[in-house]
Amino acid sequence: MFILTASRLKTAQQEIADSDAVMADLIARLPAAKLVRKQSPFHVLATSIINQQLSQKAAAAIENRIATLAPAPFNAVDITQLPKEQLRQAGLSHRKIEYLHALAQAEINGVLDEKQLNRLSDNEVVSQLTAIHGIGKWTAEMFLMFCLRRSNVLSLGDAGLLRAARMLYGKRLRGDDGEVLEKAAKKWHPWRTVGCYYLWRSLDKK
């Protein structure tokens, strides 16, 4: 396991491009700076909750409305102080408001302490986060990738990754979408996070 830094990202890009022609094309065309950008643990998880079961466009609209009430990056204190009715008017369901408040309490209780999380394995981080009401495995995997910047995460349950893998590798690899993604990702070790990011970026260009 590596923590992605700017220099390690360059290494990952080179190694993945050398082993996978599909990735080589994507890496040549698309930047990946977001993967090494420092982000707040609470904000990453809060936006992941907002994004659950929504299109990127719909989720972005809700995030922008909430940001007029509590400036981004979101923090636990601001979110808990907002009246629930304002969050509802911004577009959040009652359930997602519950999830955000549970997340805020976890932050206040020190569960999201980044130094402590950095001492844990990927599986241990997933276990700790999924104990929070409203945080599932997918959300925990996004946290590993985009907040803790873990290098070798593969989210087999992500619909976008499955769709991109089918489009880019479906003619080369046999199996259902999950199997195609898993087979393609074997060439990306120990940088599967970077490979996943480029699959998502490939969808932006469709």
XYZ file of N, CA and C in Angstrom:
618
model
N 0.844 -1.196 0.000
C 0.000 0.000 0.000
C 0.877 1.244 0.000
N 0.546 2.192 -0.874
C 1.248 3.464 -0.924
C 0.249 4.597 -0.712
N 0.744 5.727 -0.226
C -0.030 6.964 -0.219
C 0.362 7.727 -1.472
N -0.611 8.105 -2.269
C -0.318 8.787 -3.525
C 0.187 10.208 -3.275
N 1.355 10.492 -3.811
C 1.931 11.830 -3.839
C 2.124 12.196 -5.301
N 2.529 13.428 -5.561
C 2.741 13.849 -6.948
C 3.787 12.971 -7.635
N 4.876 12.662 -6.934
C 5.925 11.843 -7.548
C 5.457 10.400 -7.744
N 4.722 9.870 -6.772
C 4.217 8.510 -6.919
C 3.154 8.424 -8.006
N 2.385 9.479 -8.186
C 1.405 9.482 -9.261
C 2.096 9.362 -10.614
N 3.199 10.058 -10.794
C 3.947 9.958 -12.055
C 4.465 8.538 -12.263
N 4.953 7.930 -11.191
C 5.409 6.537 -11.277
C 4.262 5.623 -11.655
N 3.115 5.822 -11.004
C 1.940 4.999 -11.290
C 1.511 5.143 -12.745
N 1.463 6.363 -13.223
C 1.057 6.595 -14.611
C 1.983 5.875 -15.588
N 3.273 5.947 -15.324
C 4.237 5.299 -16.216
C 4.083 3.786 -16.183
N 3.977 3.218 -14.995
C 3.895 1.767 -14.874
C 2.588 1.227 -15.455
N 1.495 1.925 -15.224
C 0.212 1.475 -15.777
C 0.220 1.600 -17.298
N 0.730 2.704 -17.803
C 0.782 2.898 -19.257
C 1.643 1.835 -19.924
N 2.727 1.435 -19.261
C 3.610 0.416 -19.832
C 2.940 -0.957 -19.899
N 1.987 -1.207 -18.996
C 1.386 -2.540 -18.925
C 0.012 -2.638 -19.558
N -0.597 -1.497 -19.913
C -1.989 -1.506 -20.382
C -2.159 -0.435 -21.464
N -2.379 -0.875 -22.692
C -2.483 0.060 -23.814
C -3.698 0.967 -23.700
N -4.800 0.445 -23.163
C -6.001 1.270 -22.982
C -5.695 2.416 -22.023
N -5.061 2.091 -20.914
C -4.698 3.114 -19.944
C -3.661 4.089 -20.510
N -2.747 3.588 -21.301
C -1.727 4.460 -21.889
C -2.376 5.588 -22.672
N -3.425 5.274 -23.423
C -4.130 6.294 -24.206
C -4.813 7.305 -23.293
N -5.492 6.821 -22.237
C -6.191 7.722 -21.320
C -5.204 8.613 -20.571
N -4.115 8.038 -20.112
C -3.121 8.791 -19.344
C -2.478 9.881 -20.190
N -2.310 9.603 -21.462
C -1.714 10.595 -22.362
C -2.627 11.798 -22.563
N -3.929 11.597 -22.380
C -4.893 12.651 -22.705
C -5.498 13.361 -21.502
N -5.490 12.708 -20.340
C -6.275 13.217 -19.218
C -5.414 13.440 -17.981
N -5.578 14.573 -17.282
C -4.827 14.814 -16.048
C -5.453 14.068 -14.866
N -4.685 13.922 -13.795
C -5.191 13.214 -12.614
C -4.779 13.910 -11.324
N -4.648 15.221 -11.355
C -4.153 15.951 -10.186
C -5.059 15.792 -8.971
N -6.347 15.549 -9.192
C -7.286 15.439 -8.070
C -6.879 14.341 -7.097
N -6.195 13.326 -7.588
C -5.835 12.194 -6.746
C -4.825 12.539 -5.664
N -4.081 13.590 -5.807
C -3.082 13.952 -4.799
C -3.427 15.279 -4.119
N -4.642 15.735 -4.282
C -5.088 16.971 -3.651
C -5.542 16.680 -2.222
N -5.074 17.462 -1.279
C -5.452 17.292 0.126
C -6.905 17.693 0.319
N -7.695 16.816 0.961
C -9.108 17.102 1.173
C -9.511 16.751 2.603
N -10.502 17.465 3.111
C -11.003 17.246 4.463
C -11.762 15.923 4.555
N -11.459 15.077 5.571
C -12.192 13.817 5.721
C -13.704 14.007 5.813
N -14.142 14.963 6.636
C -15.587 15.167 6.763
C -16.192 15.597 5.439
N -15.547 16.511 4.740
C -16.091 16.995 3.473
C -16.191 15.875 2.439
N -15.160 15.047 2.345
C -15.184 13.944 1.379
C -16.352 13.005 1.655
N -16.541 12.644 2.926
C -17.621 11.725 3.271
C -18.996 12.390 3.129
N -19.080 13.660 3.487
C -20.357 14.364 3.356
C -20.788 14.449 1.896
N -19.866 14.784 1.023
C -20.224 14.869 -0.394
C -20.506 13.486 -0.978
N -19.857 12.455 -0.447
C -20.169 11.105 -0.896
C -21.593 10.724 -0.519
N -22.017 11.101 0.686
C -23.397 10.844 1.100
C -24.367 11.593 0.180
N -24.070 12.851 -0.098
C -24.936 13.631 -0.990
C -25.043 12.969 -2.357
N -23.941 12.391 -2.832
C -23.903 11.794 -4.169
C -24.579 10.428 -4.265
N -24.870 9.802 -3.142
C -25.439 8.455 -3.174
C -26.723 8.415 -4.001
N -26.734 7.528 -5.004
C -27.906 7.250 -5.847
C -28.397 8.468 -6.623
N -27.507 9.402 -6.903
C -27.857 10.571 -7.705
C -26.908 10.691 -8.889
N -27.381 11.356 -9.942
C -26.482 11.674 -11.041
C -25.496 12.733 -10.569
N -24.373 12.821 -11.265
C -23.355 13.812 -10.905
C -23.931 15.225 -10.965
N -24.767 15.484 -11.955
C -25.346 16.824 -12.119
C -26.274 17.166 -10.962
N -27.148 16.225 -10.584
C -28.095 16.467 -9.497
C -27.364 16.651 -8.172
N -26.352 15.817 -7.923
C -25.595 15.921 -6.683
C -24.853 17.251 -6.602
N -24.269 17.682 -7.721
C -23.534 18.950 -7.743
C -24.463 20.125 -7.428
N -25.681 20.053 -7.942
C -26.647 21.130 -7.672
C -26.978 21.208 -6.185
N -27.156 20.053 -5.555
C -27.450 20.025 -4.120
C -26.258 20.536 -3.321
N -25.066 20.090 -3.685
C -23.856 20.556 -2.999
C -23.742 22.077 -3.076
N -24.016 22.626 -4.245
C -23.912 24.074 -4.413
C -24.931 24.810 -3.556
N -26.145 24.246 -3.446
C -27.163 24.894 -2.608
C -26.773 24.833 -1.133
N -26.235 23.705 -0.700
C -25.800 23.584 0.693
C -24.634 24.528 0.962
N -23.767 24.698 -0.025
C -22.596 25.573 0.136
C -22.987 27.030 0.337
N -24.188 27.420 -0.088
C -24.651 28.784 0.193
C -25.092 28.938 1.648
N -25.350 27.805 2.307
C -25.774 27.808 3.711
C -24.605 27.538 4.654
N -23.703 26.652 4.235
C -22.523 26.280 5.026
C -21.359 26.183 4.069
N -20.449 27.154 4.068
C -19.392 27.206 3.055
C -18.571 25.918 2.977
N -18.210 25.538 1.768
C -17.340 24.380 1.538
C -15.894 24.784 1.794
N -15.043 23.852 2.257
C -15.370 22.469 2.565
C -16.270 22.361 3.794
N -17.260 21.473 3.715
C -18.217 21.325 4.795
C -17.530 20.839 6.070
N -18.060 21.277 7.222
C -17.528 20.788 8.501
C -18.686 20.400 9.407
N -18.372 19.597 10.410
C -19.400 19.001 11.260
C -20.226 20.057 11.994
N -19.584 21.075 12.523
C -20.300 22.079 13.311
C -21.313 22.824 12.454
N -20.890 23.291 11.289
C -21.804 24.030 10.411
C -22.998 23.183 10.000
N -22.749 21.932 9.652
C -23.835 21.066 9.185
C -24.844 20.813 10.294
N -24.378 20.552 11.510
C -25.312 20.270 12.607
C -26.093 21.505 13.025
N -25.548 22.688 12.768
C -26.243 23.915 13.152
C -27.291 24.353 12.126
N -27.257 23.772 10.933
C -28.253 24.125 9.928
C -29.597 23.488 10.261
N -30.690 24.245 10.201
C -32.010 23.646 10.392
C -32.262 22.544 9.353
N -32.863 21.457 9.797
C -33.105 20.348 8.885
C -33.973 20.766 7.698
N -34.891 21.710 7.939
C -35.757 22.149 6.849
C -34.958 22.837 5.745
N -33.902 23.547 6.114
C -33.052 24.167 5.094
C -32.325 23.106 4.271
N -31.879 22.053 4.925
C -31.237 20.962 4.194
C -32.233 20.257 3.285
N -33.474 20.135 3.749
C -34.507 19.535 2.891
C -34.743 20.422 1.670
N -34.823 21.714 1.867
C -35.059 22.637 0.755
C -33.895 22.648 -0.221
N -32.697 22.323 0.275
C -31.528 22.236 -0.604
C -31.562 20.977 -1.465
N -32.417 20.024 -1.105
C -32.566 18.830 -1.939
C -32.230 17.521 -1.262
N -31.864 17.547 0.025
C -31.522 16.314 0.712
C -32.774 15.609 1.229
N -32.774 14.300 1.150
C -33.846 13.500 1.729
C -33.704 13.475 3.249
N -34.783 13.091 3.945
C -34.711 12.971 5.400
C -33.615 11.983 5.801
N -33.498 10.891 5.034
C -32.516 9.875 5.362
C -31.095 10.405 5.226
N -30.827 11.158 4.168
C -29.477 11.705 3.993
C -29.148 12.747 5.054
N -30.144 13.465 5.520
C -29.911 14.401 6.623
C -29.510 13.631 7.875
N -30.182 12.492 8.116
C -29.802 11.632 9.246
C -28.358 11.157 9.094
N -28.009 10.761 7.885
C -26.653 10.274 7.630
C -25.615 11.364 7.895
N -25.916 12.593 7.435
C -24.970 13.697 7.642
C -24.796 14.010 9.128
N -25.889 13.927 9.881
C -25.788 14.195 11.318
C -25.022 13.085 12.027
N -25.208 11.842 11.597
C -24.428 10.738 12.177
C -22.946 10.917 11.861
N -22.649 11.363 10.637
C -21.264 11.617 10.243
C -20.675 12.752 11.070
N -21.450 13.797 11.274
C -20.969 14.925 12.072
C -20.653 14.484 13.500
N -21.490 13.620 14.067
C -21.232 13.130 15.419
C -19.966 12.290 15.460
N -19.758 11.489 14.419
C -18.529 10.691 14.338
C -17.302 11.595 14.271
N -17.401 12.674 13.520
C -16.298 13.638 13.435
C -16.025 14.268 14.807
N -17.082 14.668 15.487
C -16.941 15.296 16.802
C -16.330 14.314 17.805
N -16.645 13.023 17.648
C -16.136 11.993 18.558
C -14.728 11.516 18.209
N -14.139 12.059 17.138
C -12.772 11.709 16.780
C -12.621 10.498 15.887
N -13.738 9.961 15.394
C -13.677 8.764 14.556
C -12.979 9.041 13.227
N -13.051 10.288 12.763
C -12.484 10.635 11.463
C -11.100 11.263 11.577
N -10.448 11.082 12.717
C -9.109 11.636 12.885
C -8.161 11.027 11.842
N -7.622 11.886 10.994
C -6.830 11.404 9.862
C -5.551 10.704 10.285
N -4.903 11.187 11.319
C -3.677 10.536 11.777
C -3.955 9.107 12.234
N -5.074 8.936 12.938
C -5.429 7.604 13.412
C -5.810 6.699 12.252
N -6.558 7.224 11.291
C -6.962 6.428 10.137
C -5.765 6.012 9.293
N -4.761 6.872 9.236
C -3.578 6.555 8.436
C -2.781 5.369 8.990
N -3.031 5.031 10.241
C -2.349 3.874 10.836
C -3.058 2.556 10.504
N -4.251 2.638 9.947
C -5.056 1.449 9.691
C -4.870 0.943 8.264
N -5.100 -0.357 8.067
C -5.110 -0.931 6.720
C -6.371 -0.488 5.985
N -6.406 -0.705 4.673
C -7.602 -0.362 3.898
C -8.834 -1.043 4.479
N -8.741 -2.336 4.771
C -9.888 -3.076 5.294
C -10.320 -2.558 6.660
N -9.362 -2.169 7.486
C -9.699 -1.626 8.804
C -10.399 -0.279 8.681
N -9.964 0.551 7.733
C -10.641 1.834 7.505
C -12.076 1.595 7.055
N -12.275 0.667 6.127
C -13.627 0.351 5.653
C -14.502 -0.100 6.821
N -13.992 -0.971 7.676
C -14.756 -1.465 8.822
C -15.133 -0.328 9.771
N -14.185 0.581 10.024
C -14.453 1.687 10.942
C -15.484 2.650 10.366
N -15.376 2.937 9.085
C -16.295 3.901 8.485
C -17.693 3.330 8.291
N -17.785 2.069 7.909
C -19.110 1.481 7.670
C -19.890 1.254 8.960
N -19.240 1.427 10.107
C -19.952 1.397 11.384
C -20.746 2.683 11.614
N -20.474 3.721 10.823
C -21.213 4.988 10.907
C -22.494 4.856 10.095
N -23.611 5.244 10.675
C -24.909 5.150 10.003
C -24.882 5.930 8.684
N -25.179 5.229 7.586
C -25.225 5.879 6.278
C -23.973 5.731 5.450
N -22.908 5.182 6.032
C -21.667 4.976 5.287
C -21.579 3.508 4.882
N -21.629 3.258 3.591
C -21.500 1.908 3.072
C -20.117 1.666 2.505
N -19.936 0.490 1.947
C -18.618 0.120 1.445
C -18.160 1.049 0.327
N -19.063 1.402 -0.589
C -18.685 2.284 -1.700
C -18.172 3.627 -1.178
N -18.895 4.205 -0.230
C -18.483 5.493 0.319
C -17.123 5.382 0.999
N -16.905 4.284 1.723
C -15.615 4.072 2.381
C -14.496 3.930 1.353
N -14.778 3.261 0.240
C -13.772 3.116 -0.817
C -13.430 4.456 -1.447
N -14.440 5.313 -1.650
C -14.170 6.639 -2.187
C -13.307 7.447 -1.215
N -13.544 7.253 0.069
C -12.749 7.934 1.092
C -11.295 7.472 1.038
N -11.092 6.168 0.898
C -9.727 5.649 0.787
C -9.005 6.270 -0.401
N -9.721 6.410 -1.513
C -9.103 6.934 -2.724
C -8.828 8.433 -2.642
N -9.858 9.192 -2.278
C -9.796 10.639 -2.476
C -9.450 11.442 -1.232
N -9.471 10.810 -0.061
C -9.047 11.522 1.142
C -7.736 10.958 1.676
N -7.704 9.644 1.923
C -6.465 9.036 2.408
C -5.472 8.771 1.285
N -5.911 8.871 0.052
C -5.057 8.736 -1.140
C -4.326 7.388 -1.173
N -5.063 6.335 -0.796
C -4.489 4.991 -0.850
C -4.362 4.571 -2.316
N -3.291 3.891 -2.642
C -2.918 3.691 -4.042
C -3.601 2.522 -4.738
N -4.101 1.546 -3.974
C -4.458 0.279 -4.612
C -5.897 -0.146 -4.335
N -6.819 0.806 -4.385
C -8.223 0.527 -4.102
C -8.959 0.240 -5.406
N -9.783 -0.805 -5.394
C -10.625 -1.147 -6.544
C -12.056 -1.257 -6.060
N -12.937 -0.415 -6.582
C -14.334 -0.408 -6.162
C -15.176 -1.205 -7.155
N -15.349 -2.491 -6.852
C -16.047 -3.387 -7.782
C -17.548 -3.138 -7.832
N -18.070 -2.369 -6.891
C -19.497 -2.088 -6.892
C -19.865 -0.745 -7.500
N -18.892 -0.041 -8.068
C -19.162 1.287 -8.622
C -19.716 1.169 -10.040
N -20.908 1.714 -10.254
C -21.578 1.569 -11.546
C -20.790 2.227 -12.674
N -20.187 3.378 -12.402
C -19.415 4.060 -13.432
C -18.201 3.265 -13.864
N -17.497 2.681 -12.905
C -16.330 1.860 -13.235
C -16.739 0.637 -14.045
N -17.839 0.014 -13.665
C -18.304 -1.166 -14.393
C -18.665 -0.811 -15.832
N -19.323 0.330 -15.999
C -19.718 0.755 -17.352
C -18.484 1.080 -18.198
N -17.543 1.799 -17.609
C -16.329 2.161 -18.346
C -15.514 0.923 -18.712
N -15.421 -0.031 -17.778
C -14.667 -1.261 -18.063
C -15.301 -2.037 -19.215
N -16.619 -2.086 -19.224
C -17.310 -2.784 -20.315
C -17.023 -2.116 -21.654
N -17.080 -0.784 -21.686
C -16.870 -0.067 -22.943
C -15.429 -0.180 -23.435
N -14.468 -0.119 -22.512
C -13.061 -0.068 -22.904
C -12.411 -1.438 -23.042
N -12.900 -2.410 -22.270
C -12.235 -3.725 -22.246
C -13.151 -4.877 -22.648
N -14.421 -4.582 -22.867
C -15.391 -5.643 -23.107
C -15.090 -6.535 -24.296
N -14.414 -5.999 -25.313
C -14.077 -6.802 -26.500
C -12.811 -7.631 -26.289
N -12.041 -7.288 -25.259
C -10.777 -7.973 -25.015
C -10.882 -9.034 -23.919
N -11.770 -8.789 -22.951
C -11.848 -9.642 -21.776
C -13.245 -10.242 -21.643
N -13.314 -11.484 -21.240
C -14.589 -12.166 -21.088
C -15.109 -12.056 -19.663
N -16.437 -12.200 -19.533
C -17.062 -12.190 -18.218
C -18.091 -11.093 -18.087
N -18.770 -11.072 -16.916
C -19.709 -9.985 -16.669
C -18.912 -8.718 -16.357
N -19.623 -7.611 -16.117
C -18.931 -6.328 -15.954
C -17.932 -6.363 -14.802
N -18.317 -6.979 -13.681
C -17.410 -7.056 -12.542
C -16.163 -7.855 -12.844
N -16.339 -8.954 -13.568
C -15.192 -9.785 -13.927
C -14.266 -9.067 -14.891
N -14.863 -8.323 -15.831
C -14.052 -7.556 -16.788
C -13.231 -6.501 -16.048
N -13.858 -5.795 -15.116
C -13.142 -4.781 -14.348
C -12.021 -5.412 -13.529
N -12.300 -6.515 -12.872
C -11.299 -7.162 -12.032
C -10.124 -7.673 -12.859
N -10.419 -8.231 -14.031
C -9.344 -8.727 -14.895
C -8.488 -7.570 -15.411
N -9.140 -6.491 -15.848
C -8.393 -5.337 -16.351
C -7.487 -4.765 -15.259
N -8.008 -4.718 -14.021
C -7.280 -4.090 -12.925
C -6.060 -4.880 -12.475
N -5.943 -6.142 -12.886
C -4.767 -6.924 -12.515
C -3.478 -6.289 -13.050
N -3.587 -5.574 -14.156
C -2.406 -4.934 -14.741
C -2.017 -3.642 -14.018
N -2.877 -3.161 -13.126
C -2.634 -1.862 -12.503
C -1.946 -1.941 -11.152
N -1.822 -3.115 -10.563
C -1.201 -3.241 -9.230
C 0.187 -2.585 -9.213
N 0.572 -1.877 -8.174
C -0.187 -1.559 -6.946
C -0.858 -0.195 -7.033
N -1.355 0.140 -8.216
C -1.893 1.483 -8.475
C -3.335 1.419 -8.979
N -4.138 0.529 -8.428
C -5.504 0.373 -8.954
C -6.358 1.628 -8.763
N -6.075 2.398 -7.730
C -6.794 3.667 -7.544
C -6.626 4.562 -8.772
N -5.431 4.633 -9.286
C -5.155 5.479 -10.455
C -5.896 4.943 -11.677
N -5.882 3.634 -11.861
C -6.631 3.049 -12.970
C -8.107 3.354 -12.880
N -8.673 3.252 -11.666
C -10.094 3.571 -11.482
C -10.377 5.022 -11.846
N -9.499 5.914 -11.424
C -9.710 7.331 -11.717
C -9.775 7.573 -13.224
N -8.905 6.924 -13.963
C -8.918 7.123 -15.414
C -10.151 6.509 -16.068
N -10.677 5.434 -15.509
C -11.940 4.910 -16.035
C -13.053 5.928 -15.843
N -13.127 6.541 -14.667
C -14.141 7.578 -14.451
C -13.944 8.737 -15.416
N -12.714 9.177 -15.597
C -12.445 10.288 -16.497
C -12.825 9.946 -17.935
N -12.679 8.675 -18.315
C -13.058 8.273 -19.680
C -14.542 8.521 -19.930
N -15.354 8.400 -18.897
C -16.795 8.627 -19.040
C -17.110 10.102 -19.234
N -16.280 10.985 -18.700
C -16.491 12.430 -18.877
C -16.403 12.830 -20.333
N -15.672 12.064 -21.133
C -15.426 12.421 -22.520
C -16.399 11.771 -23.475
N -17.341 10.994 -22.938
C -18.304 10.325 -23.822
C -19.449 11.253 -24.184
